[in-house]
Coordinates of C-alpha atoms in Angstrom, one line a residue:
Chain C
M30 CA 0.9 132.3 44.1
N31 CA -1.6 134.2 46.1
L32 CA 0.9 136.5 47.8
D33 CA 2.3 137.3 44.4
K34 CA -1.2 138.2 43.2
N35 CA -1.7 140.6 46.1
S36 CA 1.5 142.4 45.4
N37 CA 0.3 142.8 41.8
A38 CA -2.8 144.4 43.1
G39 CA -0.7 146.9 45.0
Q40 CA -2.2 145.7 48.3
D41 CA 0.8 143.8 49.7
E42 CA -0.9 142.8 52.9
P43 CA -0.1 139.5 54.7
L44 CA -3.1 137.4 55.7
I45 CA -2.7 138.4 59.3
E46 CA -1.7 142.0 59.6
W47 CA 0.8 143.1 62.2
D48 CA 1.8 146.6 62.3
A49 CA 5.3 146.4 63.7
G50 CA 5.8 149.9 65.0
S51 CA 2.7 150.6 67.0
S52 CA 3.1 148.8 70.3
L53 CA 5.3 151.3 72.1
E54 CA 3.2 151.4 75.2
G55 CA 4.6 150.1 78.5
E56 CA 4.9 146.3 79.0
T57 CA 2.3 146.2 81.7
S58 CA -0.3 148.3 80.0
S59 CA -0.1 146.3 76.8
S60 CA -0.3 142.9 78.6
K61 CA -3.3 144.3 80.5
L62 CA -4.9 145.4 77.3
F63 CA -4.2 141.9 75.9
I64 CA -5.9 140.2 78.8
R65 CA -8.9 142.6 78.6
R66 CA -9.4 142.0 74.9
F67 CA -8.9 138.2 75.3
K68 CA -11.4 138.0 78.1
K69 CA -14.1 139.5 75.9
H70 CA -14.2 136.2 74.1
K71 CA -16.2 134.1 76.5
L72 CA -15.8 131.0 74.4
A73 CA -12.1 131.4 74.3
V74 CA -11.9 131.7 78.1
I75 CA -13.9 128.4 78.3
G76 CA -11.6 127.0 75.7
I77 CA -8.5 127.8 77.9
F78 CA -10.3 126.1 80.8
V79 CA -11.1 123.0 78.7
I80 CA -7.6 122.7 77.3
S81 CA -6.0 123.2 80.7
I82 CA -8.1 120.3 82.1
L83 CA -7.2 118.1 79.1
A84 CA -3.5 119.0 79.5
L85 CA -3.6 118.2 83.2
C86 CA -5.3 114.9 82.5
A87 CA -2.7 114.1 79.9
L88 CA 0.2 115.0 82.2
F89 CA -1.1 113.1 85.2
A90 CA -2.7 110.2 83.3
P91 CA -0.9 107.4 85.1
W92 CA -2.4 108.7 88.4
L93 CA -5.9 109.4 87.1
V94 CA -6.8 106.3 85.2
P95 CA -8.8 103.6 86.9
Y96 CA -7.1 100.8 84.9
N97 CA -4.0 100.4 82.8
P98 CA -5.1 101.4 79.3
N99 CA -3.6 98.3 77.8
T100 CA -4.6 95.8 80.4
I101 CA -7.4 93.4 79.4
T102 CA -10.1 93.2 82.1
D103 CA -12.5 90.3 82.4
S104 CA -15.5 92.0 80.8
F105 CA -15.3 92.9 77.1
S106 CA -17.6 95.1 75.0
S107 CA -19.5 95.9 78.2
A108 CA -21.7 98.9 78.4
P109 CA -20.8 101.7 80.8
S110 CA -21.2 100.6 84.5
S111 CA -20.0 101.7 87.9
Q112 CA -16.9 99.6 87.3
H113 CA -16.1 100.9 83.9
L114 CA -17.5 104.4 83.6
L115 CA -17.3 104.4 79.8
G116 CA -17.5 100.7 79.3
T117 CA -14.9 98.4 77.8
D118 CA -13.8 97.8 74.2
Q119 CA -14.0 94.6 72.1
I120 CA -10.9 93.1 73.8
G121 CA -11.8 94.2 77.3
R122 CA -9.7 97.4 77.8
D123 CA -11.2 100.1 80.0
Q124 CA -12.5 102.8 77.6
L125 CA -12.1 105.8 80.0
S126 CA -8.5 105.0 80.7
R127 CA -7.7 104.7 77.0
L128 CA -9.5 108.0 76.4
I129 CA -7.4 109.8 79.0
Y130 CA -4.1 108.3 77.6
A131 CA -5.2 109.3 74.1
A132 CA -5.2 112.9 75.2
R133 CA -1.5 112.6 75.6
I134 CA -1.1 111.4 72.0
S135 CA -3.3 114.0 70.5
L136 CA -1.8 116.9 72.4
S137 CA 1.8 115.8 71.7
V138 CA 1.1 115.3 68.0
G139 CA -0.5 118.7 67.8
I140 CA 2.3 120.6 69.6
G141 CA 5.2 118.5 68.2
A142 CA 4.1 118.8 64.6
I143 CA 3.6 122.6 64.8
L144 CA 6.9 123.2 66.6
I145 CA 8.7 121.5 63.7
S146 CA 6.8 123.2 60.9
A147 CA 6.9 126.6 62.7
V148 CA 10.7 126.5 63.0
I149 CA 11.2 125.4 59.3
G150 CA 8.6 127.8 58.0
T151 CA 9.8 130.8 60.1
I152 CA 13.5 130.4 59.0
L153 CA 12.6 129.9 55.3
G154 CA 10.1 132.8 55.5
L155 CA 12.6 135.1 57.1
V156 CA 15.3 134.3 54.6
S157 CA 12.9 134.5 51.7
G158 CA 11.4 137.8 52.6
Y159 CA 14.6 139.5 53.7
Y160 CA 16.9 138.6 50.8
G161 CA 14.3 138.7 48.1
G162 CA 15.5 138.1 44.5
W163 CA 16.3 134.6 43.3
I164 CA 16.5 133.2 46.8
D165 CA 12.9 134.4 47.4
S166 CA 11.8 133.0 44.0
I167 CA 13.3 129.6 44.7
I168 CA 11.8 129.2 48.2
M169 CA 8.4 130.5 47.1
R170 CA 8.3 128.1 44.1
V171 CA 9.2 125.2 46.4
T172 CA 6.4 126.3 48.7
D173 CA 4.0 126.4 45.8
V174 CA 5.1 122.9 44.8
F175 CA 4.4 121.5 48.3
M176 CA 1.1 123.3 48.4
S177 CA 0.0 121.8 45.1
F178 CA -0.3 118.4 46.6
P179 CA -3.5 117.8 48.4
Y180 CA -2.3 117.9 52.0
I181 CA -4.1 114.8 53.4
M182 CA -3.2 112.8 50.3
L183 CA 0.5 113.7 50.5
I184 CA 0.6 112.8 54.2
L185 CA -1.1 109.4 53.4
V186 CA 1.4 108.7 50.6
V187 CA 4.4 109.5 52.8
A188 CA 2.9 107.6 55.8
S189 CA 2.4 104.6 53.6
I190 CA 6.1 104.7 52.6
V191 CA 7.9 105.6 55.8
G192 CA 5.4 103.6 57.9
P193 CA 2.9 104.6 60.5
G194 CA 3.5 105.3 64.2
L195 CA 3.5 108.2 66.6
T196 CA 7.0 109.6 65.9
N197 CA 6.6 109.3 62.2
I198 CA 3.2 111.0 62.3
I199 CA 4.7 114.0 64.2
L200 CA 7.6 114.2 61.8
I201 CA 5.4 113.8 58.7
L202 CA 2.9 116.5 59.8
G203 CA 5.8 118.7 60.9
F204 CA 7.9 118.4 57.7
L205 CA 4.9 118.8 55.4
G206 CA 3.2 121.7 57.3
W207 CA 5.8 124.4 56.9
P208 CA 4.7 126.1 53.6
S209 CA 1.9 128.1 55.0
V210 CA 4.1 129.4 57.8
A211 CA 6.8 130.3 55.4
R212 CA 4.3 132.3 53.3
L213 CA 2.9 134.1 56.3
V214 CA 6.3 135.0 57.7
R215 CA 7.6 136.1 54.3
G216 CA 4.6 138.4 53.9
N217 CA 5.3 140.0 57.3
V218 CA 9.0 140.3 56.7
L219 CA 8.4 142.2 53.4
S220 CA 6.6 145.0 55.3
I221 CA 8.8 144.9 58.4
K222 CA 12.0 145.3 56.3
E223 CA 10.8 148.6 55.1
T224 CA 10.5 150.0 58.6
D225 CA 13.0 152.6 59.9
Y226 CA 14.3 150.5 62.7
V227 CA 15.4 147.8 60.4
K228 CA 17.0 150.3 58.0
A229 CA 18.7 151.8 61.1
S230 CA 20.2 148.4 62.1
V231 CA 21.4 147.9 58.5
V232 CA 23.1 151.3 58.6
L233 CA 24.6 150.5 62.0
G234 CA 26.3 147.6 60.4
F235 CA 24.6 144.7 62.3
R236 CA 25.2 141.3 60.9
T237 CA 22.3 139.9 59.0
P238 CA 21.5 137.0 61.5
R239 CA 21.2 139.6 64.2
I240 CA 18.8 141.8 62.2
L241 CA 16.8 138.7 61.2
F242 CA 16.5 137.1 64.6
M243 CA 16.8 140.0 67.0
H244 CA 14.9 142.7 65.2
I245 CA 12.6 141.2 62.6
L246 CA 11.6 137.9 64.2
P247 CA 10.3 139.4 67.5
N248 CA 7.9 141.6 65.4
T249 CA 6.4 138.7 63.5
I250 CA 6.0 136.4 66.6
A251 CA 2.3 137.4 67.0
P252 CA 1.1 136.2 63.6
I253 CA 3.2 133.0 63.9
L254 CA 1.6 132.4 67.3
I255 CA -1.9 132.9 66.0
Y256 CA -1.2 130.6 63.1
A257 CA 0.4 128.0 65.3
T258 CA -2.6 127.9 67.5
S259 CA -5.0 127.0 64.7
G260 CA -2.2 124.8 63.3
V261 CA -2.3 122.7 66.5
A262 CA -6.0 122.2 66.0
G263 CA -5.4 121.2 62.4
A264 CA -2.6 118.7 63.3
I265 CA -4.9 117.1 65.9
L266 CA -7.6 116.7 63.2
D267 CA -5.1 115.3 60.7
E268 CA -3.7 112.8 63.2
A269 CA -7.2 111.7 64.0
A270 CA -8.1 111.2 60.3
L271 CA -4.8 109.3 59.7
S272 CA -5.2 107.1 62.7
F273 CA -8.9 106.5 61.8
L274 CA -7.7 105.3 58.4
G275 CA -5.2 103.0 60.0
L276 CA -2.1 104.9 58.9
G277 CA -1.5 107.0 62.0
V278 CA -0.9 106.0 65.6
Q279 CA -1.0 102.2 65.8
P280 CA -2.9 100.2 68.4
P281 CA -2.4 99.2 71.2
T282 CA -1.3 102.8 71.7
P283 CA -4.6 104.6 72.2
S284 CA -5.4 107.7 70.1
W285 CA -8.8 109.3 69.6
G286 CA -8.6 108.6 65.9
N287 CA -7.8 104.9 66.2
M288 CA -10.4 104.5 68.9
L289 CA -12.9 105.8 66.4
A290 CA -11.7 103.4 63.8
S291 CA -13.6 100.6 65.6
A292 CA -16.8 102.3 64.6
Q293 CA -16.2 101.3 61.0
S294 CA -17.6 98.0 62.1
L295 CA -21.4 97.9 61.9
T296 CA -22.0 96.2 65.2
V297 CA -20.0 98.9 67.1
L298 CA -21.7 101.7 65.2
T299 CA -25.2 100.5 65.9
S300 CA -25.1 98.9 69.3
Q301 CA -21.9 100.1 71.1
P302 CA -22.0 103.9 70.9
W303 CA -19.9 104.2 74.1
L304 CA -16.9 103.0 71.9
W305 CA -17.1 105.7 69.3
V306 CA -19.1 108.7 70.6
P307 CA -16.7 109.7 73.5
P308 CA -13.5 109.8 71.4
G309 CA -15.3 111.8 68.7
V310 CA -16.6 114.3 71.4
M311 CA -13.1 114.6 72.8
I312 CA -11.7 115.6 69.4
I313 CA -14.4 118.1 68.9
L314 CA -14.0 119.6 72.4
C315 CA -10.3 119.8 72.0
V316 CA -10.2 121.2 68.5
L317 CA -13.1 123.6 69.1
S318 CA -11.4 125.0 72.3
I319 CA -8.1 125.5 70.5
N320 CA -9.8 127.3 67.5
F321 CA -11.7 129.6 69.9
I322 CA -8.4 130.5 71.6
G323 CA -6.8 131.1 68.3
D324 CA -9.6 133.4 67.3
A325 CA -9.4 135.4 70.5
L326 CA -5.6 135.7 70.2
R327 CA -6.1 137.1 66.7
D328 CA -8.3 139.8 68.1
A329 CA -6.3 140.5 71.2
L330 CA -2.9 140.7 69.4
D331 CA -4.1 142.8 66.5
P332 CA -2.6 146.3 67.0
K333 CA -5.2 147.8 64.8
N334 CA -7.8 146.9 67.4
K335 CA -8.3 150.0 69.5
K336 CA -11.0 148.7 71.8
Chain Y
M8 CA -4.5 140.8 30.3
F9 CA -2.5 138.6 27.9
N10 CA 0.7 139.5 29.7
Y11 CA -0.9 138.6 33.0
V12 CA -2.1 135.2 31.8
M13 CA 1.2 134.4 30.3
R14 CA 3.0 135.3 33.5
R15 CA 0.7 133.1 35.5
I16 CA 1.4 130.2 33.1
L17 CA 5.1 130.8 33.3
I18 CA 5.0 130.7 37.1
A19 CA 2.9 127.5 37.0
L20 CA 5.3 125.6 34.8
P21 CA 8.2 125.4 37.2
V22 CA 5.7 124.4 39.9
L23 CA 4.4 121.6 37.7
F24 CA 8.0 120.6 37.1
G25 CA 8.7 120.6 40.8
V26 CA 5.7 118.5 41.5
T27 CA 7.0 115.8 39.1
I28 CA 10.4 115.9 40.8
I29 CA 8.9 115.5 44.3
N30 CA 6.7 112.7 43.0
F31 CA 9.7 111.0 41.5
I32 CA 11.7 111.3 44.7
I33 CA 8.9 109.8 46.8
M34 CA 8.6 107.0 44.3
R35 CA 12.3 106.2 44.6
M36 CA 11.8 106.1 48.4
A37 CA 9.1 103.5 47.9
P38 CA 9.9 99.9 47.4
G39 CA 10.3 99.0 43.7
N40 CA 11.7 101.3 41.0
P41 CA 9.8 104.2 39.5
V42 CA 10.8 103.2 35.9
D43 CA 9.9 99.6 36.8
M44 CA 6.4 100.8 37.5
L45 CA 5.9 102.0 34.0
V46 CA 6.2 98.5 32.5
N47 CA 3.1 96.4 32.2
P48 CA 4.0 93.4 34.4
K49 CA 2.0 91.0 32.2
L50 CA 4.6 91.1 29.5
P51 CA 6.7 88.0 29.1
A52 CA 9.9 88.0 31.0
A53 CA 12.3 88.6 28.1
A54 CA 10.2 91.5 26.7
L55 CA 10.0 92.8 30.3
E56 CA 13.8 92.8 30.6
A57 CA 14.2 94.5 27.2
K58 CA 11.7 97.1 28.1
K59 CA 13.4 97.8 31.4
I60 CA 16.8 98.3 29.7
E61 CA 15.1 100.6 27.1
L62 CA 13.7 102.6 30.0
G63 CA 17.1 102.8 31.6
L64 CA 16.6 100.9 34.8
N65 CA 20.4 100.8 35.3
A66 CA 20.8 104.4 34.3
P67 CA 21.6 107.2 36.8
A68 CA 18.7 108.8 38.6
Y69 CA 18.4 112.0 36.5
E70 CA 18.2 109.8 33.3
Q71 CA 15.6 107.6 34.9
Y72 CA 13.7 110.8 35.9
W73 CA 13.8 112.0 32.3
N74 CA 12.5 108.6 31.0
W75 CA 9.8 108.5 33.5
L76 CA 8.8 112.1 32.7
T77 CA 8.6 111.6 29.0
N78 CA 6.4 108.5 29.6
V79 CA 4.1 110.5 31.9
F80 CA 3.7 113.2 29.3
Q81 CA 2.8 110.6 26.7
G82 CA 0.0 109.6 29.0
N83 CA 1.7 106.5 30.4
L84 CA 1.2 106.8 34.2
G85 CA 2.4 103.2 34.7
Y86 CA 0.6 100.0 35.6
S87 CA -1.0 98.9 38.8
M88 CA 1.2 96.6 40.8
I89 CA -1.9 94.7 42.0
T90 CA -4.5 94.6 39.1
Y91 CA -2.0 95.1 36.2
Q92 CA -4.3 97.7 34.7
S93 CA -3.2 101.0 33.3
V94 CA -3.1 103.6 36.1
G95 CA -4.1 106.4 33.8
K96 CA -7.1 104.5 32.5
M97 CA -8.2 103.6 36.0
I98 CA -7.9 107.1 37.3
G99 CA -10.0 108.3 34.3
E100 CA -12.7 105.9 35.1
H101 CA -12.9 107.0 38.7
M102 CA -12.5 110.7 38.3
G103 CA -16.1 111.4 37.4
P104 CA -17.7 110.4 40.7
T105 CA -15.1 112.4 42.7
L106 CA -15.5 115.5 40.6
L107 CA -19.3 115.2 41.0
L108 CA -19.0 114.9 44.8
M109 CA -16.5 117.7 45.1
G110 CA -18.2 120.0 42.7
I111 CA -21.6 119.8 44.4
S112 CA -20.1 120.2 47.8
L113 CA -18.0 123.2 46.7
I114 CA -21.0 124.9 45.1
L115 CA -23.4 124.2 48.0
G116 CA -20.7 125.2 50.6
I117 CA -20.1 128.6 48.9
L118 CA -23.8 129.2 48.4
I119 CA -24.3 128.7 52.1
A120 CA -21.2 130.6 53.2
I121 CA -21.7 133.8 51.1
P122 CA -25.2 134.8 52.3
L123 CA -24.5 133.8 55.9
G124 CA -21.1 135.6 56.0
V125 CA -22.6 138.7 54.5
L126 CA -25.6 138.8 56.8
S127 CA -23.4 138.0 59.7
A128 CA -21.2 141.0 58.9
T129 CA -24.0 143.4 58.3
K130 CA -25.7 142.4 61.5
Q131 CA -22.6 142.1 63.6
Y132 CA -23.1 140.9 67.2
S133 CA -26.7 139.9 66.4
K134 CA -28.1 136.4 67.2
L135 CA -27.7 135.5 63.6
D136 CA -24.0 136.5 63.7
Y137 CA -23.3 134.3 66.8
F138 CA -25.2 131.5 65.1
A139 CA -23.2 131.8 61.9
V140 CA -19.8 132.2 63.6
T141 CA -20.5 129.3 66.0
G142 CA -21.6 127.1 63.1
S143 CA -18.5 128.1 61.2
F144 CA -16.3 127.0 64.1
L145 CA -18.2 123.7 64.4
G146 CA -17.8 123.1 60.7
I147 CA -14.0 123.4 60.9
S148 CA -13.7 121.6 64.3
I149 CA -15.8 118.4 63.8
P150 CA -13.7 115.7 62.2
N151 CA -15.4 114.9 58.9
F152 CA -15.2 111.2 59.5
F153 CA -16.9 111.6 62.8
L154 CA -19.7 113.6 61.3
A155 CA -20.0 111.0 58.6
L156 CA -20.3 108.2 61.1
G157 CA -22.9 110.2 63.1
L158 CA -25.0 110.8 59.9
I159 CA -24.8 107.1 58.9
Y160 CA -25.9 106.2 62.5
V161 CA -28.9 108.6 62.4
F162 CA -30.1 108.4 58.8
S163 CA -29.0 105.0 57.6
L164 CA -29.1 102.8 60.7
H165 CA -31.7 104.4 63.0
Y166 CA -34.2 105.9 60.6
K167 CA -33.2 103.9 57.6
I168 CA -34.2 106.7 55.2
L169 CA -30.8 107.1 53.4
P170 CA -28.3 104.6 52.1
S171 CA -25.0 104.3 54.0
G172 CA -22.7 104.0 51.1
G173 CA -22.1 103.3 47.4
M174 CA -23.2 105.4 44.5
T175 CA -26.1 103.4 43.2
E176 CA -28.3 100.7 44.7
L177 CA -27.2 97.2 43.8
G178 CA -29.5 96.1 41.0
G179 CA -31.1 99.5 41.2
S180 CA -32.0 101.8 38.3
G181 CA -28.7 103.7 38.5
G182 CA -30.7 106.7 37.4
F183 CA -30.6 110.3 38.6
M184 CA -32.7 109.8 41.7
D185 CA -30.7 106.7 42.7
V186 CA -27.4 108.7 42.6
L187 CA -29.0 111.7 44.2
V188 CA -30.1 109.7 47.3
H189 CA -26.6 108.3 47.6
L190 CA -25.0 111.7 47.3
I191 CA -26.9 113.3 50.2
L192 CA -24.9 112.2 53.2
P193 CA -21.3 112.5 51.7
V194 CA -22.3 115.9 50.3
I195 CA -23.6 117.1 53.7
V196 CA -20.2 116.2 55.3
L197 CA -18.1 118.0 52.7
T198 CA -20.4 121.0 52.5
A199 CA -20.3 121.5 56.2
N200 CA -16.5 121.6 55.9
V201 CA -16.5 124.1 53.0
A202 CA -19.2 126.3 54.5
G203 CA -17.4 126.2 57.9
R204 CA -14.1 127.3 56.5
N205 CA -15.6 130.1 54.4
I206 CA -18.4 131.8 56.5
R207 CA -15.8 133.6 58.7
Y208 CA -13.7 134.4 55.7
V209 CA -16.7 136.1 53.9
R210 CA -17.7 137.8 57.2
S211 CA -14.3 139.3 57.8
S212 CA -13.8 140.3 54.2
M213 CA -17.2 142.0 54.4
L214 CA -16.5 143.7 57.7
E215 CA -13.3 145.2 56.3
I216 CA -15.2 146.6 53.3
M217 CA -18.0 148.0 55.5
G218 CA -15.5 150.3 57.2
Q219 CA -14.3 151.8 53.9
D220 CA -14.7 155.4 53.1
Y221 CA -16.6 154.8 49.8
L222 CA -19.4 153.1 51.7
R223 CA -19.7 156.1 54.0
T224 CA -19.9 158.2 50.8
A225 CA -22.6 155.9 49.4
R226 CA -24.6 156.3 52.6
A227 CA -24.0 160.0 52.8
K228 CA -25.4 160.5 49.4
G229 CA -28.6 158.9 50.6
L230 CA -28.4 155.4 49.1
R231 CA -30.7 152.9 50.7
E232 CA -28.9 150.4 53.0
F233 CA -30.0 147.5 50.7
L234 CA -28.1 149.0 47.8
V235 CA -25.1 150.0 49.9
V236 CA -24.7 146.4 51.1
N237 CA -25.6 144.5 48.0
K238 CA -24.2 146.7 45.3
H239 CA -21.3 148.6 46.8
A240 CA -20.0 146.4 49.6
M241 CA -20.7 142.9 48.5
R242 CA -19.2 143.1 45.1
N243 CA -15.9 144.2 46.5
A244 CA -16.0 141.8 49.4
L245 CA -16.6 138.8 47.2
I246 CA -13.5 139.4 45.0
P247 CA -11.1 137.7 47.5
I248 CA -13.6 134.8 47.7
V249 CA -12.5 133.8 44.2
T250 CA -9.1 132.8 45.5
V251 CA -10.8 130.7 48.1
L252 CA -12.1 128.4 45.4
G253 CA -8.6 127.6 44.3
M254 CA -7.6 126.9 47.9
E255 CA -10.6 124.7 48.5
I256 CA -9.7 122.2 45.8
P257 CA -6.7 120.5 47.5
I258 CA -8.6 120.4 50.8
L259 CA -11.6 118.8 49.1
F260 CA -9.3 116.2 47.6
G261 CA -8.1 115.3 51.1
G262 CA -11.6 115.3 52.4
A263 CA -12.7 113.1 49.5
V264 CA -10.2 110.4 50.4
V265 CA -11.6 110.1 53.9
I266 CA -15.3 110.5 52.9
E267 CA -15.2 108.2 49.9
Q268 CA -13.6 105.5 52.1
I269 CA -16.4 105.8 54.6
F270 CA -19.3 106.0 52.1
S271 CA -17.7 103.5 49.7
W272 CA -18.0 106.2 47.0
P273 CA -16.4 104.8 43.8
G274 CA -14.1 107.7 43.2
I275 CA -10.4 108.4 43.2
G276 CA -10.4 109.0 47.0
Q277 CA -11.5 105.4 47.6
M278 CA -9.0 104.3 45.0
T279 CA -6.2 106.1 46.8
M280 CA -7.1 104.4 50.1
S281 CA -7.2 100.9 48.6
A282 CA -4.0 101.6 46.7
I283 CA -2.3 102.7 50.0
L284 CA -3.7 99.7 51.9
S285 CA -2.5 97.2 49.3
R286 CA 0.8 99.0 48.9
D287 CA 0.2 99.6 45.2
Y288 CA 2.9 102.3 44.8
S289 CA 2.6 102.9 41.1
M290 CA -1.1 103.6 41.6
I291 CA -0.5 105.8 44.6
M292 CA 2.0 107.9 42.8
G293 CA -0.1 108.2 39.7
L294 CA -3.0 109.5 41.8
N295 CA -0.8 111.9 43.7
L296 CA 0.5 113.3 40.5
V297 CA -2.9 113.7 38.9
A298 CA -4.3 115.4 42.0
A299 CA -1.4 117.8 42.1
C300 CA -1.9 118.7 38.4
I301 CA -5.6 119.3 39.0
V302 CA -4.7 121.6 41.9
I303 CA -2.2 123.6 39.8
A304 CA -4.8 123.9 37.0
A305 CA -7.4 125.1 39.5
N306 CA -5.0 127.7 40.9
L307 CA -4.2 128.9 37.4
I308 CA -7.9 129.3 36.6
T309 CA -8.5 131.1 39.9
D310 CA -5.7 133.5 39.2
I311 CA -7.1 134.3 35.8
A312 CA -10.6 134.6 37.2
Y313 CA -9.3 136.9 39.9
A314 CA -7.9 139.2 37.2
L315 CA -11.2 139.2 35.4
V316 CA -13.2 140.2 38.4
D317 CA -10.7 142.7 39.8
P318 CA -9.9 145.4 37.3
R319 CA -7.1 146.6 39.4
I320 CA -4.9 143.6 38.5
K321 CA -5.6 144.0 34.8
N322 CA -4.8 147.7 35.0
S323 CA -1.6 147.3 36.9
Y324 CA -0.5 145.0 34.1
Q325 CA -1.4 147.3 31.3
G326 CA 0.3 150.0 33.2
A327 CA 3.4 147.9 33.5
A328 CA 3.4 147.0 29.9
A329 CA 3.1 150.7 28.9
K330 CA 6.1 151.7 30.9

């Protein structure tokens, strides 16, 4: 609906603008420019650092953790000590080990879900924007329909029917998250399809798939990448909320969200802060870092930015 | 203007239709039958059977859909599979508290976001700008349930100055002050979200306007900076904010589900969670449908409001009609 409105106003601009024809400088100079602009965002540089550490922890979790995350040790609900740096939970599992393993879950949900919705959204957006007409109308109305349901509510409803679990959560978030990508890509395709090089490839008689995927797609990659970055952060938050409510990743698999669910009990909330503060802090650190990176990417990839 | 409103309504109708179709498909995926859900389970067995045949339980899917749809439009959203009460009636009873919570949070969030966003844009790279932008990032990055838990921990458990849940005190007056005290914590959480999402939006909208030629003209003719910002720039920068209101509604509904659950707020969010946990599918689908309809209505109103505040849209339509 919103895109439609913009075109009525005669200002047919996608949310993230990407002038397709302007980056004709050499490969090295443009990547140097990109790095220089990106580095200006100190917080984003810190963000990359934090995410790299988290990713390494997630990758090498089995070698890093002091205990198996699902093994029950002899002390339960014990406060942080030299033996258990972050204490243990109600049934005696080492909290630090679970926290590290949970990074795996959160990062894979974030990346997995966005990969699915980016692929679906990109294809639908390309087709919708390029062909226009009734194909466009149908795809955009379907997009409107999906966007009319409150996102979290729809996810909860579907999760309650297909059942919770890691794979299901990735699939649900992925298959319900595509509409905004489709709108974004469609908006970009609408302006790119008016450029001379696309018109030239039509005149040259290239087949449509080639024009779509070899000529138009590469020029809308930047906005998709920017969107995907903030999308990863969103998916991590959604997974945490879902797991917190008990409809996401199921115990004993640790996830930051379901570790926080224990804080719904009053004793944990009041007297065992080591059980709920660390997973919450991890979510904030992770999501904040990704959002900072997304913001810097937006600035660095914007061809209008001449600094 | 009339043409524009009509066009908006004509676009909203197929969307509404699509929403009912998706809702019906999800219901068919759920255990139990969607048409089955419309019948009050308290009826005697024979009457139940007759009613089911009347509703076309054995009919093909499209016929079932049609039966279900006509029932929905007559206000029959079905009966709860757990409490046997009418879904429509229960939603009506719980809608008030949710709208109160969402309304206050939306208004407060926007009231914080607009001045902060505008100031942040006019004083770009100042301390205030960094403060506002960082605050905005925190607002979108802190999970709302974690913020809620933190607030309960500090204000309800540690300092014991605010209630941790509910809408009124048990045996309390139930008066204005009672509700107000209970509103504070959930409203803070939702407001932080709304403000976080919108500060940067207002800021970038304002920054874009600040670079426009007509502002240079305004300054060149010697207007005071105060007037340039508040009269020439802000009015134009705030037009896109109208659309944000429409986009906030579905997000707020999602937030309400989580927040109402934590604060035991007796609204439709908490109802949704308990329906989901007790697998009350007729209730879940009724709630889902009502929420989607509210979102469509909100979008329609935003679209019309947008045309009212932005004369360009109205004019482009009058131009089109004259052609």
